[in-house]
GROMACS .gro file of C-alpha atoms in nm:
model
   64
    1UNK     CA    1  -0.018   0.005  -0.008
    2UNK     CA    2   0.137   0.330  -0.094
    3UNK     CA    3   0.198   0.582   0.242
    4UNK     CA    4   0.313   0.939   0.169
    5UNK     CA    5   0.606   1.059   0.431
    6UNK     CA    6   0.455   1.243   0.721
    7UNK     CA    7   0.654   1.591   0.819
    8UNK     CA    8   0.877   1.433   1.104
    9UNK     CA    9   1.005   1.236   0.835
   10UNK     CA   10   1.111   1.506   0.619
   11UNK     CA   11   1.266   1.648   0.890
   12UNK     CA   12   1.460   1.354   0.977
   13UNK     CA   13   1.572   1.354   0.619
   14UNK     CA   14   1.651   1.713   0.651
   15UNK     CA   15   1.886   1.673   0.991
   16UNK     CA   16   2.030   1.375   0.837
   17UNK     CA   17   2.173   1.515   0.528
   18UNK     CA   18   2.337   1.848   0.696
   19UNK     CA   19   2.510   1.559   0.930
   20UNK     CA   20   2.613   1.400   0.556
   21UNK     CA   21   2.428   1.088   0.629
   22UNK     CA   22   2.421   0.830   0.387
   23UNK     CA   23   2.070   0.790   0.224
   24UNK     CA   24   2.058   0.390   0.283
   25UNK     CA   25   2.091   0.512   0.673
   26UNK     CA   26   1.844   0.751   0.646
   27UNK     CA   27   1.600   0.522   0.541
   28UNK     CA   28   1.700   0.306   0.829
   29UNK     CA   29   1.653   0.561   1.079
   30UNK     CA   30   1.277   0.678   0.933
   31UNK     CA   31   1.198   0.277   0.853
   32UNK     CA   32   1.119   0.318   0.433
   33UNK     CA   33   1.339   0.213   0.161
   34UNK     CA   34   1.645   0.377   0.010
   35UNK     CA   35   1.462   0.434  -0.281
   36UNK     CA   36   1.200   0.619  -0.144
   37UNK     CA   37   1.440   0.860   0.029
   38UNK     CA   38   1.627   0.880  -0.293
   39UNK     CA   39   1.321   0.973  -0.453
   40UNK     CA   40   1.218   1.233  -0.176
   41UNK     CA   41   1.563   1.430  -0.213
   42UNK     CA   42   1.555   1.411  -0.607
   43UNK     CA   43   1.202   1.544  -0.591
   44UNK     CA   44   1.203   1.849  -0.335
   45UNK     CA   45   1.592   1.939  -0.389
   46UNK     CA   46   1.619   2.280  -0.557
   47UNK     CA   47   1.873   2.395  -0.816
   48UNK     CA   48   2.169   2.421  -0.553
   49UNK     CA   49   2.091   2.058  -0.454
   50UNK     CA   50   1.985   2.182  -0.129
   51UNK     CA   51   1.688   1.962   0.013
   52UNK     CA   52   1.430   2.176   0.207
   53UNK     CA   53   1.141   2.000   0.418
   54UNK     CA   54   0.951   2.254   0.492
   55UNK     CA   55   0.925   2.340   0.093
   56UNK     CA   56   0.901   1.931   0.037
   57UNK     CA   57   0.591   1.914   0.285
   58UNK     CA   58   0.406   2.217   0.118
   59UNK     CA   59   0.503   2.033  -0.231
   60UNK     CA   60   0.307   1.707  -0.088
   61UNK     CA   61  -0.022   1.897   0.074
   62UNK     CA   62  -0.040   2.065  -0.271
   63UNK     CA   63  -0.039   1.785  -0.480
   64UNK     CA   64  -0.242   1.578  -0.264
   0.00000   0.00000   0.00000
């Protein structure tokens, strides 16, 4: 079953990325697949490749 990431999971991704944590370790921390983390980062990173969890959450709410 399809399940969207929560705002808490997005925040955790943001914090762990700032700490240079590997994507597979981020996935383990929030209990999702590594491909989910990779896709989330790719979809919600700007031109400068910076992931902002607040923007990502706003995009998710807008597309629901």
